[in-house]
Short mmCIF file of C-alpha atoms in Angstrom, two decimals:
data_model
loop_
_atom_site.label_atom_id
_atom_site.label_comp_id
_atom_site.label_asym_id
_atom_site.label_seq_id
_atom_site.Cartn_x
_atom_site.Cartn_y
_atom_site.Cartn_z
CA UNK A 1 104.11 28.09 -40.04
CA UNK A 2 104.43 31.61 -42.43
CA UNK A 3 101.64 31.58 -44.00
CA UNK A 4 99.65 31.23 -40.86
CA UNK A 5 101.66 34.51 -38.82
CA UNK A 6 101.06 36.31 -41.86
CA UNK A 7 97.25 35.45 -41.97
CA UNK A 8 97.17 35.85 -38.22
CA UNK A 9 98.98 39.20 -38.68
CA UNK A 10 96.48 40.37 -40.97
CA UNK A 11 93.51 39.56 -38.94
CA UNK A 12 94.78 40.92 -35.96
CA UNK A 13 95.03 44.42 -37.81
CA UNK A 14 92.19 44.36 -39.44
CA UNK A 15 90.26 43.20 -35.65
CA UNK A 16 92.22 46.03 -34.67
CA UNK A 17 91.49 48.13 -37.27
CA UNK A 18 87.71 47.89 -36.64
CA UNK A 19 87.29 48.69 -33.17
CA UNK A 20 89.09 51.59 -33.23
CA UNK A 21 86.98 52.89 -35.64
CA UNK A 22 84.21 51.67 -33.09
CA UNK A 23 85.56 53.07 -30.04
CA UNK A 24 85.86 56.20 -32.02
CA UNK A 25 82.27 56.25 -33.40
CA UNK A 26 81.01 55.98 -29.76
CA UNK A 27 83.23 59.02 -28.99
CA UNK A 28 82.24 60.94 -31.54
CA UNK A 29 78.92 59.91 -31.06
CA UNK A 30 78.70 60.71 -27.05
CA UNK A 31 80.20 64.09 -27.98
CA UNK A 32 77.84 64.56 -30.29
CA UNK A 33 74.72 64.06 -28.11
CA UNK A 34 76.47 66.17 -25.21
CA UNK A 35 76.84 69.80 -27.56
CA UNK A 36 73.21 68.80 -29.06
CA UNK A 37 71.58 67.40 -25.96
CA UNK A 38 72.24 68.03 -22.57
CA UNK A 39 74.68 71.23 -22.83
CA UNK A 40 71.70 73.64 -23.16
CA UNK A 41 71.76 76.95 -21.88
CA UNK A 42 68.06 75.65 -19.58
CA UNK A 43 69.87 72.01 -18.58
CA UNK A 44 72.52 74.10 -17.43
CA UNK A 45 70.72 77.02 -15.47
CA UNK A 46 68.45 73.99 -14.00
CA UNK A 47 71.80 71.66 -13.06
CA UNK A 48 73.30 74.98 -11.42
CA UNK A 49 70.29 75.70 -9.44
CA UNK A 50 70.15 72.51 -8.10
CA UNK A 51 73.36 72.87 -6.82
CA UNK A 52 73.81 76.03 -5.65
CA UNK A 53 70.83 77.32 -4.52
CA UNK A 54 70.78 77.87 -0.59
CA UNK A 55 67.43 76.50 0.28
CA UNK A 56 67.25 72.32 0.12
CA UNK A 57 63.44 72.43 -1.07
CA UNK A 58 64.93 74.69 -4.33
CA UNK A 59 67.86 72.31 -5.14
CA UNK A 60 65.49 69.63 -4.87
CA UNK A 61 63.25 71.35 -7.19
CA UNK A 62 65.39 71.72 -9.48
CA UNK A 63 67.34 68.73 -9.39
CA UNK A 64 63.42 67.04 -11.10
CA UNK A 65 62.77 69.92 -13.07
CA UNK A 66 66.45 69.64 -14.40
CA UNK A 67 65.72 65.62 -14.60
CA UNK A 68 62.60 65.92 -16.29
CA UNK A 69 63.67 67.77 -18.32
CA UNK A 70 66.48 65.52 -19.97
CA UNK A 71 64.34 62.36 -18.86
CA UNK A 72 62.84 62.17 -22.75
CA UNK A 73 66.19 62.67 -24.16
CA UNK A 74 68.27 59.43 -21.90
CA UNK A 75 64.99 57.23 -22.88
CA UNK A 76 65.84 57.85 -26.66
CA UNK A 77 69.53 57.21 -26.22
CA UNK A 78 68.74 54.17 -24.51
CA UNK A 79 67.92 52.43 -28.24
CA UNK A 80 71.25 53.83 -29.04
CA UNK A 81 73.01 51.69 -26.52
CA UNK A 82 73.38 54.84 -24.46
CA UNK A 83 73.36 52.92 -21.15
CA UNK A 84 74.32 55.44 -17.98
CA UNK A 85 73.49 58.95 -18.37
CA UNK A 86 75.64 59.85 -15.02
CA UNK A 87 76.29 63.19 -13.33
CA UNK A 88 79.03 64.22 -10.67
CA UNK A 89 79.77 67.17 -8.59
CA UNK A 90 82.96 68.43 -8.29
CA UNK A 91 83.96 66.85 -5.35
CA UNK A 92 83.68 63.53 -7.32
CA UNK A 93 80.12 62.99 -5.16
CA UNK A 94 78.00 60.76 -7.68
CA UNK A 95 74.51 63.52 -7.93
CA UNK A 96 71.81 62.04 -10.90
CA UNK A 97 71.99 58.71 -12.14
CA UNK A 98 69.66 58.43 -15.22
CA UNK A 99 70.17 54.74 -15.08
CA UNK A 100 69.79 54.62 -10.75
CA UNK A 101 67.67 57.30 -9.80
CA UNK A 102 67.30 56.52 -5.89
CA UNK A 103 70.99 55.76 -5.80
CA UNK A 104 73.26 58.75 -5.40
CA UNK A 105 74.83 60.93 -3.17
CA UNK A 106 78.09 58.24 -2.88
CA UNK A 107 81.83 59.31 -3.52
CA UNK A 108 83.50 57.84 -7.01
CA UNK A 109 86.53 59.13 -6.17
CA UNK A 110 88.52 55.41 -5.48
CA UNK A 111 85.64 53.02 -8.28
CA UNK A 112 85.95 55.81 -10.87
CA UNK A 113 89.17 56.75 -11.98
CA UNK A 114 87.68 58.67 -15.05
CA UNK A 115 85.00 61.38 -13.21
CA UNK A 116 88.69 61.92 -10.43
CA UNK A 117 90.50 62.75 -13.65
CA UNK A 118 87.99 65.09 -15.40
CA UNK A 119 87.44 67.02 -12.17
CA UNK A 120 90.38 67.59 -11.50
CA UNK A 121 91.77 68.61 -14.90
CA UNK A 122 88.46 69.99 -16.13
CA UNK A 123 89.38 67.73 -19.47
CA UNK A 124 87.43 65.03 -21.33
CA UNK A 125 88.49 61.44 -21.18
CA UNK A 126 87.33 58.83 -23.01
CA UNK A 127 88.11 55.42 -21.96
CA UNK A 128 87.10 52.02 -21.56
CA UNK A 129 86.33 51.33 -17.26
CA UNK A 130 85.47 48.11 -15.30
CA UNK A 131 82.79 50.35 -12.94
CA UNK A 132 81.34 47.93 -9.74
CA UNK A 133 78.58 47.31 -11.75
CA UNK A 134 78.73 47.31 -15.53
CA UNK A 135 81.85 47.48 -17.36
CA UNK A 136 82.09 49.59 -20.86
CA UNK A 137 83.15 52.51 -22.99
CA UNK A 138 83.24 55.67 -20.25
CA UNK A 139 82.63 59.32 -21.94
CA UNK A 140 83.37 62.04 -18.75
CA UNK A 141 83.01 65.51 -20.15
CA UNK A 142 83.07 68.78 -17.29
CA UNK A 143 80.49 70.83 -17.32
CA UNK A 144 80.94 75.21 -16.96
CA UNK A 145 78.41 77.53 -16.47
CA UNK A 146 79.46 81.11 -16.72
CA UNK A 147 82.36 80.53 -15.97
CA UNK A 148 81.74 78.46 -12.97
CA UNK A 149 82.75 74.80 -12.85
CA UNK A 150 79.95 72.40 -11.37
CA UNK A 151 81.11 68.52 -12.13
CA UNK A 152 81.07 66.13 -15.22
CA UNK A 153 78.85 64.40 -16.78
CA UNK A 154 79.70 60.36 -18.12
CA UNK A 155 77.50 58.93 -21.53
CA UNK A 156 78.41 54.98 -21.01
CA UNK A 157 78.40 52.33 -23.96
CA UNK A 158 77.73 48.64 -22.47
CA UNK A 159 80.57 46.46 -23.77
CA UNK A 160 77.69 44.88 -25.23
CA UNK A 161 76.32 47.42 -27.17
CA UNK A 162 80.12 47.78 -28.46
CA UNK A 163 80.11 43.68 -29.24
CA UNK A 164 77.01 43.86 -30.81
CA UNK A 165 78.26 47.43 -33.61
CA UNK A 166 81.45 45.99 -34.04
CA UNK A 167 79.32 42.32 -35.53
CA UNK A 168 77.62 44.68 -37.45
CA UNK A 169 81.00 46.62 -38.70
CA UNK A 170 82.89 43.40 -39.18
CA UNK A 171 79.44 40.66 -40.05
CA UNK A 172 82.77 37.82 -41.27
CA UNK A 173 83.99 37.05 -37.87
CA UNK A 174 82.79 36.08 -34.72
#
């Protein structure tokens, strides 16, 4: 019995370490994606205009330009298991879902506590969160441009991507 307990504890620790390493890898990856592809002068300028322009037609135009500018980047992200690139306004309203462009304007306050946290505290957060459609690792970052708080952006990795990565990392275990 004692040997079984020792074996079980060693395997549990080993799996826990592999899981934490995997989560840390995706957190680092998301941070890298944010700093090297999403937060650019051009993207933030387009986002700012698409939120704050007086004229609605101009806001729509800049939102289209913002989407068009990031679309090739999002296509590449999907190859790495990134399911969602989702922008939120500072009032927790969905602004642009790259994975579901036609759905926006909904209040995320209740169903997405990570978004509410980031928009309230203006600090990034990384954690596993269930969602109305897909659960996964959520990395949500505040967006600030010219000292003006715009809202937040989420980079989400599906649970399947995490499990696939764990399987590659820990081949001998199921």
